[in-house]
Tab-separated table of C-alpha atoms in Angstrom:
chain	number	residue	atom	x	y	z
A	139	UNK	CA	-29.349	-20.744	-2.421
A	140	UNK	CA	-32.186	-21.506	-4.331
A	141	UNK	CA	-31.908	-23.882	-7.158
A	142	UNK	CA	-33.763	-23.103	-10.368
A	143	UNK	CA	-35.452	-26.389	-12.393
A	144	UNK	CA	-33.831	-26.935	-15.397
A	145	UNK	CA	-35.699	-29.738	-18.018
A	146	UNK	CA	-32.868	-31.415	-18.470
A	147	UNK	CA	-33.401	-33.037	-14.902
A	148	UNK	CA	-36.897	-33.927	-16.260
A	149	UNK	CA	-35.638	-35.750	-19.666
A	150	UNK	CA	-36.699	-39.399	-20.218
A	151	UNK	CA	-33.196	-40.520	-21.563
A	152	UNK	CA	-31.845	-40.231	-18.012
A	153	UNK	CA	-32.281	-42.943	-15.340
A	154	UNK	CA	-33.123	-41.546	-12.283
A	155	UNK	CA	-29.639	-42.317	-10.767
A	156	UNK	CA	-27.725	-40.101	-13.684
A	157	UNK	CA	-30.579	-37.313	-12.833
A	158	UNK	CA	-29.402	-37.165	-9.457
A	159	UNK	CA	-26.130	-37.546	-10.054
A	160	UNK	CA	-26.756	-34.208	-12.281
A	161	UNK	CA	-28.381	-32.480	-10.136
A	162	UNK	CA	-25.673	-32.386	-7.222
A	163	UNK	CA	-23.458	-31.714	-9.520
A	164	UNK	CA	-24.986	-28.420	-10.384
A	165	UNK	CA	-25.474	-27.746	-6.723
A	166	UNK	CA	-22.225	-28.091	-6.140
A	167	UNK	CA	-21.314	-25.886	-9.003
A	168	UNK	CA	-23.948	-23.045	-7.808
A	169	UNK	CA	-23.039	-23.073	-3.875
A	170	UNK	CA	-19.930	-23.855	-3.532
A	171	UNK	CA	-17.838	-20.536	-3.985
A	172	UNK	CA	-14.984	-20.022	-2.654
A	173	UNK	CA	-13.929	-16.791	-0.976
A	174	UNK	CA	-12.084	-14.322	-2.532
A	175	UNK	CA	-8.507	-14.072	-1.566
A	176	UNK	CA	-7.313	-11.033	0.340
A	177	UNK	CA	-3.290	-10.531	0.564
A	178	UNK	CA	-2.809	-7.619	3.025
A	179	UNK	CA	0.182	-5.687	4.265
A	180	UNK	CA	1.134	-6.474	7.756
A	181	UNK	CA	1.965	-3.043	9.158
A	182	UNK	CA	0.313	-1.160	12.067
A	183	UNK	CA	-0.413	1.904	8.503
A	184	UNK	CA	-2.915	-0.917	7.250
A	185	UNK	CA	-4.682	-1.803	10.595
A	186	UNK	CA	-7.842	0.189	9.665
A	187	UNK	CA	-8.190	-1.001	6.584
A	188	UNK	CA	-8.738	-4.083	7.230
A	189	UNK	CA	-10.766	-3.484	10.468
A	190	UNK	CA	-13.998	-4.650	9.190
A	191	UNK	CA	-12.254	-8.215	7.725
A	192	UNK	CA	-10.825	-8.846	10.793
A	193	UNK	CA	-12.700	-7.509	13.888
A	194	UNK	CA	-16.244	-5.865	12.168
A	195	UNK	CA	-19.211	-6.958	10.505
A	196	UNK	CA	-17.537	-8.723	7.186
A	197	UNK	CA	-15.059	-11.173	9.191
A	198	UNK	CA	-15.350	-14.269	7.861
A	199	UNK	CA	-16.559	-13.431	4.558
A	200	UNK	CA	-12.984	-13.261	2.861
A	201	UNK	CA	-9.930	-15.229	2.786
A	202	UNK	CA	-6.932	-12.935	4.211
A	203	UNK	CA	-3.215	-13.140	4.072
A	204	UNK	CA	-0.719	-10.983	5.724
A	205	UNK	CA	2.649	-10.134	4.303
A	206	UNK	CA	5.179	-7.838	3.265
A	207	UNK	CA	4.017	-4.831	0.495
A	208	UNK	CA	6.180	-6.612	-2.298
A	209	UNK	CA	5.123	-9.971	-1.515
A	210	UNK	CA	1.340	-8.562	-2.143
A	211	UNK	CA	1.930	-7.227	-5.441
A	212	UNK	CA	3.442	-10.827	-6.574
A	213	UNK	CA	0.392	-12.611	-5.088
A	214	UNK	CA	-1.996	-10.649	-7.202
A	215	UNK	CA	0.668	-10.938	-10.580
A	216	UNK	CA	0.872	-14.332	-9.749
A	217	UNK	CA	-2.967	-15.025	-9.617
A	218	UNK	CA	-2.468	-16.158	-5.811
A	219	UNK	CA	-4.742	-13.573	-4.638
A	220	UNK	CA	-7.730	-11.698	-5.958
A	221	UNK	CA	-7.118	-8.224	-4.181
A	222	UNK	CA	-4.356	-7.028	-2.725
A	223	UNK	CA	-2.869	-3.719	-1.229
A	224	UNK	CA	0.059	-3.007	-3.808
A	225	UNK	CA	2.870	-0.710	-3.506
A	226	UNK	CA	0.916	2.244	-5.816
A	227	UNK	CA	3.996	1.539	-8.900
A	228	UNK	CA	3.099	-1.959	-9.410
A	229	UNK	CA	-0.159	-0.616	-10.734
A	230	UNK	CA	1.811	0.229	-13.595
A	231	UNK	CA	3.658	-3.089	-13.671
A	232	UNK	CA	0.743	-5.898	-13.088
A	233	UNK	CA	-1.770	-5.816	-16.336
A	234	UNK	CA	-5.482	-6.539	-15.563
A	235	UNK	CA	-6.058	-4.275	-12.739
A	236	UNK	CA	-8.601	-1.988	-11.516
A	237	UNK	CA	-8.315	0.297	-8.411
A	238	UNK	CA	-11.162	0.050	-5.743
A	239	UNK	CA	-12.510	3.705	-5.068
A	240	UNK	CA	-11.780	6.057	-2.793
A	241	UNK	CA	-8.702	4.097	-0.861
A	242	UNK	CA	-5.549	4.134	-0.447
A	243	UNK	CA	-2.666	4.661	1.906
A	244	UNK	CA	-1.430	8.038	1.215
A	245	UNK	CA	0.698	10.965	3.542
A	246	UNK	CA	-0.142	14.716	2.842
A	247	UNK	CA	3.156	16.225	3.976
A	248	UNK	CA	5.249	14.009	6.269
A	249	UNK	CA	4.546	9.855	7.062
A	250	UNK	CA	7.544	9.026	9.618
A	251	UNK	CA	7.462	5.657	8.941
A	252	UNK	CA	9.384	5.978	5.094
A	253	UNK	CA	12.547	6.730	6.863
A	254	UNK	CA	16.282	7.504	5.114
A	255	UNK	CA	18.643	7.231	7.207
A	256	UNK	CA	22.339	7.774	6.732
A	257	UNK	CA	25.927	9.145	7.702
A	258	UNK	CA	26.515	11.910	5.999
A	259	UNK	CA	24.694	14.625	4.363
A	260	UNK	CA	22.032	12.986	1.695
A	261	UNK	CA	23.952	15.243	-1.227
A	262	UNK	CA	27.207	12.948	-0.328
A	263	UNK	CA	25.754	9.723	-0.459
A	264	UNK	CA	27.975	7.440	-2.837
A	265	UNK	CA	25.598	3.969	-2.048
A	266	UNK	CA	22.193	3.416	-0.443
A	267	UNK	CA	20.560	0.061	0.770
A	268	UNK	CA	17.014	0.159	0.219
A	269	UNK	CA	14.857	-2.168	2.250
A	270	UNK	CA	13.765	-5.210	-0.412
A	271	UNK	CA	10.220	-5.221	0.948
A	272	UNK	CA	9.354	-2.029	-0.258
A	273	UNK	CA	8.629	-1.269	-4.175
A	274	UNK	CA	7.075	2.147	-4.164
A	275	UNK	CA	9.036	4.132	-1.843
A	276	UNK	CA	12.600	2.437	-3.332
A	277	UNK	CA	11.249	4.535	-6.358
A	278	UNK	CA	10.207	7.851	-4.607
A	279	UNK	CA	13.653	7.834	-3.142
A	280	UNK	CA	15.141	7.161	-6.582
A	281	UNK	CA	13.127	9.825	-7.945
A	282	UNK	CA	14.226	11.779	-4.744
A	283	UNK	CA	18.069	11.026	-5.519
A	284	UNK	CA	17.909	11.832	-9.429
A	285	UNK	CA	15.459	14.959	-9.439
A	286	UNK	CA	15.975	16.447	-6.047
A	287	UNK	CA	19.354	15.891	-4.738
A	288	UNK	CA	20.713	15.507	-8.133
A	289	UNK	CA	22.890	12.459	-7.084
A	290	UNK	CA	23.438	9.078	-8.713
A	291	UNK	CA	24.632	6.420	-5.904
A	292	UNK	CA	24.832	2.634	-6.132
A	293	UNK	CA	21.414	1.206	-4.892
A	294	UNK	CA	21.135	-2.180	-3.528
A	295	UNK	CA	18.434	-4.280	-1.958
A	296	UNK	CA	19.292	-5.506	1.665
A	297	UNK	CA	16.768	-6.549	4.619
A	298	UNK	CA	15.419	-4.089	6.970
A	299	UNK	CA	18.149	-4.183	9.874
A	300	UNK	CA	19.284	-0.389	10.110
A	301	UNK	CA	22.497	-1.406	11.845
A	302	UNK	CA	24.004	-4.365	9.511
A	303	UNK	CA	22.713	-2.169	6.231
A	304	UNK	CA	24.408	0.939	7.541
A	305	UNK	CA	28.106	-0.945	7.856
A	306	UNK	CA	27.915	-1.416	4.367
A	307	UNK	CA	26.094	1.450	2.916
A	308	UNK	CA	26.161	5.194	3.056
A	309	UNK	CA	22.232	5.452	3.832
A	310	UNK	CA	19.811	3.392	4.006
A	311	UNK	CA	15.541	3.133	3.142
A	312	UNK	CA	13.875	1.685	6.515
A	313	UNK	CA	9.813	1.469	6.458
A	314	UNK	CA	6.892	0.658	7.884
A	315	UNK	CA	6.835	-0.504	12.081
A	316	UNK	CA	10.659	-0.328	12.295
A	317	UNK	CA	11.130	3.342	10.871
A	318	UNK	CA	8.335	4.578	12.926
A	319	UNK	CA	9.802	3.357	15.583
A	320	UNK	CA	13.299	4.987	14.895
A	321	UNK	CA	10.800	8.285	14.565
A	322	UNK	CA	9.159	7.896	17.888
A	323	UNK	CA	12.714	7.456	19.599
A	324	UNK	CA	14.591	10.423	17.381
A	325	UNK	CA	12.091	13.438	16.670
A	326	UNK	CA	11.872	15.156	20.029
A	327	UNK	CA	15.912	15.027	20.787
A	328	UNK	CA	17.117	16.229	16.997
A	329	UNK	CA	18.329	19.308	15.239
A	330	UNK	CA	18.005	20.409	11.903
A	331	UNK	CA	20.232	19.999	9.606
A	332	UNK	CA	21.091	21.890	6.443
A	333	UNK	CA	18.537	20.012	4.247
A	334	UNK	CA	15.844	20.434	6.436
A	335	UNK	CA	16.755	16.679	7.823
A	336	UNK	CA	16.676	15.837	10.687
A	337	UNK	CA	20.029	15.935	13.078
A	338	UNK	CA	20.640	12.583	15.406
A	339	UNK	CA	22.793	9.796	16.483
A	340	UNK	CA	22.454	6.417	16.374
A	341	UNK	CA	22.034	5.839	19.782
A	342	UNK	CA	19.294	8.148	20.112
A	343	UNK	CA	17.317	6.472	17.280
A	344	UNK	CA	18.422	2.985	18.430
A	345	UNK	CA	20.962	1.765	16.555
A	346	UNK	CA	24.070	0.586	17.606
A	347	UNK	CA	27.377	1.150	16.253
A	348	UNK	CA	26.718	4.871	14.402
A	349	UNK	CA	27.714	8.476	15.097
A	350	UNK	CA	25.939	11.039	13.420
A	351	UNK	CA	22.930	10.259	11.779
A	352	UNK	CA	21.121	12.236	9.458
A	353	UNK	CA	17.359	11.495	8.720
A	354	UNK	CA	15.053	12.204	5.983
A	355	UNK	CA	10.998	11.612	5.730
A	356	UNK	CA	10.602	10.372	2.123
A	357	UNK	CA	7.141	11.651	2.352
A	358	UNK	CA	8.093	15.180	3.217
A	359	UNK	CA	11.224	15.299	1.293
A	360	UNK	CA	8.442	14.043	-2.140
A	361	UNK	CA	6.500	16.939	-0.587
A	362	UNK	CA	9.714	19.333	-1.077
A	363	UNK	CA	9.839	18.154	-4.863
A	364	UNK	CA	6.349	18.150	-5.874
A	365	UNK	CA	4.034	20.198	-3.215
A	366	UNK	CA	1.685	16.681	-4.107
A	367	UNK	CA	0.525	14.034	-1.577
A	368	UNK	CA	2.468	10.441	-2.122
A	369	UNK	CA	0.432	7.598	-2.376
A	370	UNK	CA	2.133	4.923	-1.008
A	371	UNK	CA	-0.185	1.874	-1.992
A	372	UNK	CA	-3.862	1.294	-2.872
A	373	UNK	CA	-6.150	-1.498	-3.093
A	374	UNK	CA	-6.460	-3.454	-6.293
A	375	UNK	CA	-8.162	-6.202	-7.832
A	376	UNK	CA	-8.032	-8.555	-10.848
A	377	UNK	CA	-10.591	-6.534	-13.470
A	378	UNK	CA	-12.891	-9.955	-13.641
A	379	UNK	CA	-13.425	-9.934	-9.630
A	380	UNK	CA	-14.639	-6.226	-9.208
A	381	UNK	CA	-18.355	-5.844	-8.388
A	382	UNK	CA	-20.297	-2.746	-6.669
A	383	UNK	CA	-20.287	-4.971	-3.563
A	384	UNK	CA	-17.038	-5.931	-3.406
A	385	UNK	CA	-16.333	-1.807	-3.796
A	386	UNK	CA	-18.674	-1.258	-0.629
A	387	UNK	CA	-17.235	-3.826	1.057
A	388	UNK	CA	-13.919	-2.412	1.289
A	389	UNK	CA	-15.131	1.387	2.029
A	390	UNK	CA	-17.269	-0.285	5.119
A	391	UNK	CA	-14.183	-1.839	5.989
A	392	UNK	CA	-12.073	1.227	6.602
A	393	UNK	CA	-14.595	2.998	7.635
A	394	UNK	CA	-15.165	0.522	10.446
A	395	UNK	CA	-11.527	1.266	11.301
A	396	UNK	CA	-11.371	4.908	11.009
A	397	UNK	CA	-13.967	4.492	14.144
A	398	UNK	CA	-11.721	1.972	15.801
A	399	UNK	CA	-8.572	3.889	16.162
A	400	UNK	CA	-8.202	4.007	19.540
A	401	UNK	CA	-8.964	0.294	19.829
A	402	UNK	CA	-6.338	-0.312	17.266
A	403	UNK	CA	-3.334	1.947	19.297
A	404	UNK	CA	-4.336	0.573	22.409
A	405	UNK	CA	-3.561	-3.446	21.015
A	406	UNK	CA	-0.524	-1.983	18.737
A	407	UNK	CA	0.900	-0.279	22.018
A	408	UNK	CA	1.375	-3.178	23.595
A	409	UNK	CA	2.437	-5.363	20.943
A	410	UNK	CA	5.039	-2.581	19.894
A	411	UNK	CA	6.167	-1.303	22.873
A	412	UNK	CA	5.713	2.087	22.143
A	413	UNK	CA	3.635	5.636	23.451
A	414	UNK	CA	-0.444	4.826	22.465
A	415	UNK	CA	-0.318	8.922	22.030
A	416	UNK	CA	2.056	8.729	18.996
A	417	UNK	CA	0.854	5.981	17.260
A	418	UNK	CA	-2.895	7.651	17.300
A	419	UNK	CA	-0.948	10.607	16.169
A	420	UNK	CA	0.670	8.555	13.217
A	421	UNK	CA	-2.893	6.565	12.107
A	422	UNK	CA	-4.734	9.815	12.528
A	423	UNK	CA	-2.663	12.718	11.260
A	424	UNK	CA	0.328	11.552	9.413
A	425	UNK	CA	-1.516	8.320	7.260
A	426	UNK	CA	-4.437	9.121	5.172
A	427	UNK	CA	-6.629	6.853	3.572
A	428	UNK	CA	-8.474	8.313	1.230
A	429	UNK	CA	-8.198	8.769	-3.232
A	430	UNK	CA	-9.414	12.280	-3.378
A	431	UNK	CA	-8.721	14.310	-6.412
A	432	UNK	CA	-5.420	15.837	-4.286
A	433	UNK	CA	-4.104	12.210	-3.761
A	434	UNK	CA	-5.346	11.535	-7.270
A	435	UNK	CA	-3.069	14.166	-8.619
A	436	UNK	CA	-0.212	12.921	-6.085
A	437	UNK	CA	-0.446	9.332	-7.633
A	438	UNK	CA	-0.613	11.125	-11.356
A	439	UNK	CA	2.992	12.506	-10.687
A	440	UNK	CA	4.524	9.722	-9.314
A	441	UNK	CA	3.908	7.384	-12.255
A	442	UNK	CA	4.631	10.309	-14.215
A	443	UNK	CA	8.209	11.085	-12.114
A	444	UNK	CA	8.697	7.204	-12.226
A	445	UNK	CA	7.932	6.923	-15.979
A	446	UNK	CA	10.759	9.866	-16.612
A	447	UNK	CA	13.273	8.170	-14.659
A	448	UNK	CA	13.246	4.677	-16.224
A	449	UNK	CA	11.424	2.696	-13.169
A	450	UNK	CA	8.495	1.669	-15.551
A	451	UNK	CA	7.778	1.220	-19.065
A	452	UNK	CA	5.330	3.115	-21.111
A	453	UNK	CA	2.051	4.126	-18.883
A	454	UNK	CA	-0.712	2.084	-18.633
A	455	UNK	CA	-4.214	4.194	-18.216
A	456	UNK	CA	-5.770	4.057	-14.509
A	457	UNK	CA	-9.035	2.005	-14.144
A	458	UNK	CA	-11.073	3.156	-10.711
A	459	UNK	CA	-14.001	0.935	-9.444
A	460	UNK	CA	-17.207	2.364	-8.962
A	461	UNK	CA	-18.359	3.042	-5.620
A	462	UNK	CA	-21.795	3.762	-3.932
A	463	UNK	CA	-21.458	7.240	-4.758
A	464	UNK	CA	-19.069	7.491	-7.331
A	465	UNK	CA	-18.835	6.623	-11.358
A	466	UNK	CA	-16.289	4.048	-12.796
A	467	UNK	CA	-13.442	6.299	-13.854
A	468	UNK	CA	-10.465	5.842	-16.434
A	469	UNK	CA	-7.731	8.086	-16.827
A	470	UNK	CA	-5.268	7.979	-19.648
A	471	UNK	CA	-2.101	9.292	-19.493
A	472	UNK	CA	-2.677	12.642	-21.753
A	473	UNK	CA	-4.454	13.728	-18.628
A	474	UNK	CA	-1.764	12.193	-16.809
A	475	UNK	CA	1.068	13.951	-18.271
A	476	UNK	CA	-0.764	17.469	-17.892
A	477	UNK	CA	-1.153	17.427	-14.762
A	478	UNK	CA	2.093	16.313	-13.632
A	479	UNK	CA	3.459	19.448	-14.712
């Protein structure tokens, strides 16, 4: 970096040892800056986002962290991270945000890896464990619960082990690489059900110990409610780190992985064991990573659904990022409200 010559290096009153001493000091302060801190999700439905950090042209440029979804959102509320993929309802709960353009991680109509599973009939559910890394879809499903099967169980917290939750619950929220993977074993030997559920066992989905099993796609059961898209998470930043670049960054990113699908199922398939087929199927058809004005409109409704059922307080406007070929956009919530309806 080039240094500009300030006259304060030139001044008479300084002995040539305290000039020096100035001058690194302002080097130091003008090219030494740190990366910006990156918490990611660590599930396969996040791979292509972070493509270009990790395997593409911007690797090495920012600091990344892989976790759980919930553990993101405290990393950005605690200050521990600059941008971070959230769970899309802690938008509404972190202040100082702004939402990079044109991402997200969003399902059209059905996701297969936001899984509820349970022994009886959803309707007769008296207590559901929900998995304690998740933070958006424990509120679709109590949206899901209040609005559309018009029930009010117990929910608890409890860690994503299908079998141990199900001993001591009626049904029970499993995401992200382990509900996929109850999918892939489950969807081609089922029945349907009289919800529109799917009809298994637990041995046929892989868990031990359970009859009758009776599984629901959050994603297609949101669909059911609201004919909208569920945004699951997007990327956000602290307001004071958001630049045009930082935008394109991101976009280059995904798009990077968008062309590096089949790279990406070929690596998962043989870290997770499962069919390369049905996880290109999954990345490719049933995740989509995109804010367009449908999405948009899916995300409006959920904080709208979530504000309604006493999940958040009052609703904070949206802030969107610029892009490179999009305007900064803010939404407040008399737009909101109108078009949830």
């Amino acid at each position: 970096m080039t240094c500009r010559r300030f006259d304060i290096f030139k001044a008479s009153e300084f002995t040539a040892a305290k000039s020096r001493l100035l001058y690194l000091r302002f080097r130091l302060r003008t090219t030494n800056v740190s990366k910006l801190r990156i918490s990611v999700v660590q599930y396969l439905n996040t791979a292509p986002l972070v493509r270009g950090f990790t395997h593409g042209p911007l690797r090495g440029k920012y600091d990344l962290s892989f976790t759980v979804p919930s553990q993101c959102a405290d990393a950005l509320r605690t200050g521990a991270a600059d941008v971070a993929i959230i769970p899309a309802i802690e938008y509404q709960r972190i202040p100082g945000l702004t939402i990079l353009p044109g991402l997200a991680i969003a399902s059209k109509e059905r996701v297969r890896s936001l899984l509820l599973i349970s022994k009886v009939p959803i309707r007769q559910a008296r207590r559901i464990a929900l998995d304690r890394s998740s933070r958006s879809t424990q509120a679709l499903v109590k949206i899901l619960a209040a609005r559309r099967w018009q029930i009010a169980p117990e929910f608890f917290e409890a860690d994503p082990d299908p079998a141990s939750i199900l001993a001591d619950a009626d049904a029970a929220l499993i995401i992200g690489d382990t509900a996929l993977r109850i999918a892939i074993a489950a969807e081609n030997k089922v029945e349907r059900g009289p919800d529109g559920e799917w009809l298994s066992t637990g041995a046929t989905a892989g868990i031990s110990g359970i009859g009758e099993l009776h599984i629901y796609d959050v994603v297609k059961e949101w669909w059911h409610l609201t004919e909208k898209p569920a945004v699951l998470a997007v990327w956000a930043a602290r307001t004071e780190v958001v630049t045009p670049d930082l935008a394109t960054d991101f976009l280059a990113s995904r798009d990077f992985g968008l062309r590096q699908i089949p790279e990406i199922c070929a690596e998962a398939a043989l870290q997770m064991h499962l069919p390369e087929p049905e996880l290109r199927l999954y990345l490719e058809k049933n995740i989509d990573y995109g804010l367009d004005d449908e999405n948009l409109q899916g995300l409006l409704r959920f904080f709208h659904e979530s504000h309604a059922v006493n999940l958040i307080g009052p609703l904070q406007s949206i802030a969107i990022a610029a892009g490179p070929n999009s305007h900064a956009r803010f939404m407040d919530f008399v737009y909101a409200s109108k078009s949830a309806v």
